[in-house]
Phi, psi and omega in degrees: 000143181238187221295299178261116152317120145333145186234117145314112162358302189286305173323324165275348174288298180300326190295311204275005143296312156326306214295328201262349179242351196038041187213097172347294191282315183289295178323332175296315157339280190299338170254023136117039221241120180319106178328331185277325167264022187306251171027279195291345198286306182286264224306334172309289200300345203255359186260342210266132210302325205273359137301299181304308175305349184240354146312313200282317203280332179287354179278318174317295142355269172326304196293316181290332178297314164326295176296328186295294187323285180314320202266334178286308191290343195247007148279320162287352177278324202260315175313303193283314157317317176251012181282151145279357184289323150315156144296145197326294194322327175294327189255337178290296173293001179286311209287300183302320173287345178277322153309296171316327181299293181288001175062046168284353191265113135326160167277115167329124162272152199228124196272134157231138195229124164293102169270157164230138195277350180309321171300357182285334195285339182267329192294114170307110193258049169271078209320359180285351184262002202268132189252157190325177155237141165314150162298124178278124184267135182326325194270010187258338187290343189280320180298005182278340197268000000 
């Protein structure tokens, strides 16, 4: 028997669902495995070692593929920062993105506003008490300008 198992089509179908949902049934779901047996199908594969191994490893793949990208956009973002040949504005927006990236930036504050609804609870909704609101005449609206 050898080391490594071969992987079934549907078995290679589930690792890359796994890898895209992180969610055992649905990737069984998806990969085309009987919706009543989704459940027990990802938990088989996911037991099984020479799955679980090429799962780890297409995550590595992946991951590393990330980095060669990051190390590739903040090496050419620092290239573009520093030509003199660019423009202020170009090497200014380089500069800024690259700042964001290492998180040289506070984080944008954010106004958050709360209302609490207890008061709806003291109001009597007995329309008799609400009286019309005046009508606004066109000519007090002229003084707004």
């Amino acid at each position: 028997m050898s080391e490594q198992k071969k992987l079934t089509s549907r078995q290679e179908r589930f690792i890359v669902e796994y890898l895209a949902t992180a969610n055992g049934a649905e990737a069984a779901r998806r990969a085309g495995y009987s919706e009543h047996t989704a459940r027990e199908m990802a938990c088989e594969n996911l037991a099984k070692p020479h799955i679980r191994s090429a799962i780890d490893s297409k995550r590595a793949e992946i991951m590393s593929e990330t980095e060669d990208k990051v190390e590739w956009l903040i090496n050419r973002l620092t290239s573009e920062a520093i030509d003199d040949g660019n423009g202020e504005a170009t090497r200014v927006r380089a500069l800024e993105v690259l700042g964001k990236i290492y998180g040289a930036f506070a984080p944008e504050k954010q106004e958050v506003t709360t209302y609490s609804g207890a008061f709806l609870a003291d109001l009597d909704l007995d329309e008799a008490q609400f009286e019309a609101l005046p009508e606004e005449k066109p000519s007090e609206l002229s003084d707004l300008h």
